[in-house]
Amino acid sequence: MPLITLHTAINAPAEIVFNLSRSIDLHKISAAHTNEEAVPPLDRSDVWARTSGLMELNETVTWKARHFGITQHLTVRITAFEQNKSFTDEMVPEGGIFKVMEHKHLFKEKDGVTLMTDLFYYESPLGILGRLADALFLKRYMHNFLLKRNLVIKEIAEDENKRNTLLP
C-alpha cells in the first residue's frame, strides 16, 4: 500500500495554487503525454460530473488516458474541501484500475510562497502481483506522474500571464 509524498514550493499565493490544483483544464495540460482527457462519466446519472473548470466538493471527474499502452478510465470524487487549505479526491468504488486511491492536497502559505504537499495513497489490485508491480515500476511511475503535474502547476502559478488563461 504505497504512499507517495511530494512537497513543492511555489512562488504564488495559496489561493492561486489551490485553484490551479483543482483545475481539470490544467490537469489535461500536465497529463498530455498520456492523452488524458476528462470524459462524460460511464454512469450518466452522475449529476455532479465535470469535464472542465474547477472541481468543488462532491463533484466527480472521469479521466480517460493511456497508461502502459492500455486505455483506462478513472473516476474520482472530491470528498473533502477546505478553501485554499486542502482538498481530497478519491477514486469512486469500481471507478478505475486501483483497488483504492486517495489523493490529499495540502496548501500552506508563508511570505507569498505556498508549500503544496501531496499525499497520494493507493492499493493495487491482484494481491501479490499488484504489490510486485508497485515495487518494480508502478510507484515510481505514479511518483513521476505527480511530480510532472506539480511542475506544471508551479510553472503556471508563477507566471501571471499563463495562470490568467486557466483561472476565472
Tab-separated table of C-alpha atoms in Angstrom:
chain	number	residue	atom	x	y	z
A	1	MET	CA	0.000	0.000	0.000
A	2	PRO	CA	2.270	2.748	-1.266
A	3	LEU	CA	2.138	6.322	-0.047
A	4	ILE	CA	3.765	8.956	-2.238
A	5	THR	CA	4.547	12.261	-0.525
A	6	LEU	CA	5.642	15.300	-2.502
A	7	HIS	CA	6.434	18.847	-1.328
A	8	THR	CA	6.542	21.658	-3.885
A	9	ALA	CA	7.385	25.280	-3.031
A	10	ILE	CA	5.595	27.704	-5.339
A	11	ASN	CA	6.130	31.475	-5.500
A	12	ALA	CA	2.433	32.316	-5.580
A	13	PRO	CA	-0.403	32.802	-3.089
A	14	ALA	CA	-2.183	29.709	-1.748
A	15	GLU	CA	-5.457	30.729	-3.404
A	16	ILE	CA	-3.880	30.563	-6.862
A	17	VAL	CA	-2.070	27.274	-6.226
A	18	PHE	CA	-5.216	25.763	-4.680
A	19	ASN	CA	-7.341	26.733	-7.670
A	20	LEU	CA	-4.828	25.520	-10.236
A	21	SER	CA	-4.534	22.211	-8.370
A	22	ARG	CA	-8.258	21.558	-8.735
A	23	SER	CA	-8.405	22.718	-12.364
A	24	ILE	CA	-9.433	19.989	-14.785
A	25	ASP	CA	-8.030	22.085	-17.636
A	26	LEU	CA	-4.580	22.320	-16.007
A	27	HIS	CA	-4.575	18.580	-15.340
A	28	LYS	CA	-5.181	17.973	-19.059
A	29	ILE	CA	-2.074	20.051	-19.834
A	30	SER	CA	0.093	18.253	-17.258
A	31	ALA	CA	-1.025	14.809	-18.468
A	32	ALA	CA	-0.924	15.487	-22.209
A	33	HIS	CA	1.761	12.786	-22.607
A	34	THR	CA	-0.886	10.158	-21.702
A	35	ASN	CA	-3.586	11.713	-23.931
A	36	GLU	CA	-5.558	12.217	-20.723
A	37	GLU	CA	-8.936	13.832	-21.154
A	38	ALA	CA	-11.989	14.414	-18.993
A	39	VAL	CA	-14.922	12.493	-20.440
A	40	PRO	CA	-18.584	12.153	-19.519
A	41	PRO	CA	-18.976	9.569	-16.753
A	42	LEU	CA	-19.660	5.973	-17.664
A	43	ASP	CA	-22.687	6.220	-15.351
A	44	ARG	CA	-24.538	9.107	-16.985
A	45	SER	CA	-26.752	9.564	-13.921
A	46	ASP	CA	-23.913	11.346	-12.052
A	47	VAL	CA	-25.219	14.905	-11.870
A	48	TRP	CA	-22.029	16.014	-10.073
A	49	ALA	CA	-19.757	15.177	-13.029
A	50	ARG	CA	-17.472	17.764	-14.620
A	51	THR	CA	-15.299	17.783	-17.721
A	52	SER	CA	-13.742	21.255	-17.298
A	53	GLY	CA	-13.277	24.069	-14.805
A	54	LEU	CA	-12.521	23.929	-11.087
A	55	MET	CA	-13.607	20.921	-9.031
A	56	GLU	CA	-15.809	21.516	-5.982
A	57	LEU	CA	-16.876	19.343	-3.050
A	58	ASN	CA	-18.771	16.183	-4.102
A	59	GLU	CA	-18.087	16.699	-7.799
A	60	THR	CA	-16.590	13.937	-9.926
A	61	VAL	CA	-14.422	13.783	-12.994
A	62	THR	CA	-13.828	10.745	-15.177
A	63	TRP	CA	-10.419	10.613	-16.804
A	64	LYS	CA	-9.653	8.598	-19.909
A	65	ALA	CA	-5.948	8.057	-20.518
A	66	ARG	CA	-3.417	5.690	-21.970
A	67	HIS	CA	-1.015	4.206	-19.409
A	68	PHE	CA	1.288	1.274	-20.139
A	69	GLY	CA	-0.241	1.006	-23.624
A	70	ILE	CA	-3.759	0.447	-22.261
A	71	THR	CA	-6.649	2.915	-22.394
A	72	GLN	CA	-8.066	3.259	-18.895
A	73	HIS	CA	-10.815	5.186	-17.115
A	74	LEU	CA	-10.546	6.600	-13.605
A	75	THR	CA	-13.394	8.387	-11.817
A	76	VAL	CA	-12.620	10.448	-8.730
A	77	ARG	CA	-14.795	12.471	-6.369
A	78	ILE	CA	-13.808	15.458	-4.230
A	79	THR	CA	-14.596	14.126	-0.743
A	80	ALA	CA	-13.092	16.854	1.460
A	81	PHE	CA	-12.633	20.554	0.748
A	82	GLU	CA	-11.338	23.493	2.790
A	83	GLN	CA	-10.957	26.590	0.625
A	84	ASN	CA	-7.288	27.475	-0.060
A	85	LYS	CA	-6.068	24.948	2.544
A	86	SER	CA	-6.824	21.402	1.357
A	87	PHE	CA	-8.943	19.050	-0.672
A	88	THR	CA	-9.069	15.305	-1.171
A	89	ASP	CA	-10.040	13.333	-4.231
A	90	GLU	CA	-10.802	9.626	-4.031
A	91	MET	CA	-11.472	7.014	-6.653
A	92	VAL	CA	-15.134	6.071	-6.577
A	93	PRO	CA	-15.821	2.352	-5.993
A	94	GLU	CA	-15.148	0.437	-9.196
A	95	GLY	CA	-14.101	3.751	-10.771
A	96	GLY	CA	-10.700	2.657	-12.034
A	97	ILE	CA	-7.884	0.182	-12.090
A	98	PHE	CA	-6.799	0.737	-8.469
A	99	LYS	CA	-8.355	-1.162	-5.610
A	100	VAL	CA	-8.229	2.112	-3.602
A	101	MET	CA	-6.890	5.577	-4.453
A	102	GLU	CA	-6.879	8.714	-2.287
A	103	HIS	CA	-5.032	11.952	-3.043
A	104	LYS	CA	-4.814	14.650	-0.352
A	105	HIS	CA	-3.707	18.108	-1.483
A	106	LEU	CA	-2.467	20.463	1.276
A	107	PHE	CA	-1.521	24.134	0.928
A	108	LYS	CA	0.313	26.361	3.399
A	109	GLU	CA	1.353	29.907	2.509
A	110	LYS	CA	4.119	31.889	4.170
A	111	ASP	CA	5.503	35.204	2.885
A	112	GLY	CA	3.954	34.756	-0.572
A	113	VAL	CA	5.343	31.232	-1.047
A	114	THR	CA	2.949	28.298	-0.944
A	115	LEU	CA	4.111	24.877	0.144
A	116	MET	CA	1.967	22.377	-1.727
A	117	THR	CA	2.011	18.874	-0.244
A	118	ASP	CA	0.608	15.818	-1.976
A	119	LEU	CA	-0.208	12.648	-0.060
A	120	PHE	CA	-1.089	10.023	-2.666
A	121	TYR	CA	-2.149	6.640	-1.338
A	122	TYR	CA	-3.231	3.707	-3.466
A	123	GLU	CA	-3.678	-0.029	-3.387
A	124	SER	CA	-3.124	-2.081	-6.485
A	125	PRO	CA	-5.457	-4.935	-7.344
A	126	LEU	CA	-4.329	-8.546	-7.800
A	127	GLY	CA	-2.806	-9.133	-4.371
A	128	ILE	CA	0.842	-10.180	-4.536
A	129	LEU	CA	1.045	-9.456	-8.289
A	130	GLY	CA	-0.108	-5.889	-7.608
A	131	ARG	CA	2.449	-5.478	-4.824
A	132	LEU	CA	5.159	-6.770	-7.161
A	133	ALA	CA	4.086	-4.243	-9.827
A	134	ASP	CA	4.270	-1.494	-7.171
A	135	ALA	CA	7.816	-2.453	-6.249
A	136	LEU	CA	9.038	-2.897	-9.820
A	137	PHE	CA	7.550	0.119	-11.590
A	138	LEU	CA	4.128	1.454	-10.557
A	139	LYS	CA	5.144	3.530	-7.513
A	140	ARG	CA	7.965	5.179	-9.496
A	141	TYR	CA	5.590	5.785	-12.428
A	142	MET	CA	2.969	7.422	-10.196
A	143	HIS	CA	5.631	9.494	-8.397
A	144	ASN	CA	6.914	10.827	-11.723
A	145	PHE	CA	3.358	11.458	-12.987
A	146	LEU	CA	2.550	13.554	-9.899
A	147	LEU	CA	5.914	15.324	-9.978
A	148	LYS	CA	5.340	16.359	-13.595
A	149	ARG	CA	1.876	17.653	-12.663
A	150	ASN	CA	3.322	19.682	-9.785
A	151	LEU	CA	5.978	21.238	-12.016
A	152	VAL	CA	3.242	22.368	-14.420
A	153	ILE	CA	1.240	23.839	-11.527
A	154	LYS	CA	4.392	25.658	-10.342
A	155	GLU	CA	5.216	26.987	-13.807
A	156	ILE	CA	1.708	28.301	-14.418
A	157	ALA	CA	1.187	29.663	-10.879
A	158	GLU	CA	4.427	31.637	-11.049
A	159	ASP	CA	3.587	33.164	-14.463
A	160	GLU	CA	0.692	35.628	-14.238
A	161	ASN	CA	0.028	35.556	-17.999
A	162	LYS	CA	-0.211	31.762	-18.085
A	163	ARG	CA	-2.373	31.442	-14.979
A	164	ASN	CA	-4.816	34.079	-16.224
A	165	THR	CA	-5.662	31.798	-19.151
A	166	LEU	CA	-6.742	28.998	-16.767
A	167	LEU	CA	-8.346	30.789	-13.825
A	168	PRO	CA	-11.588	32.765	-13.890
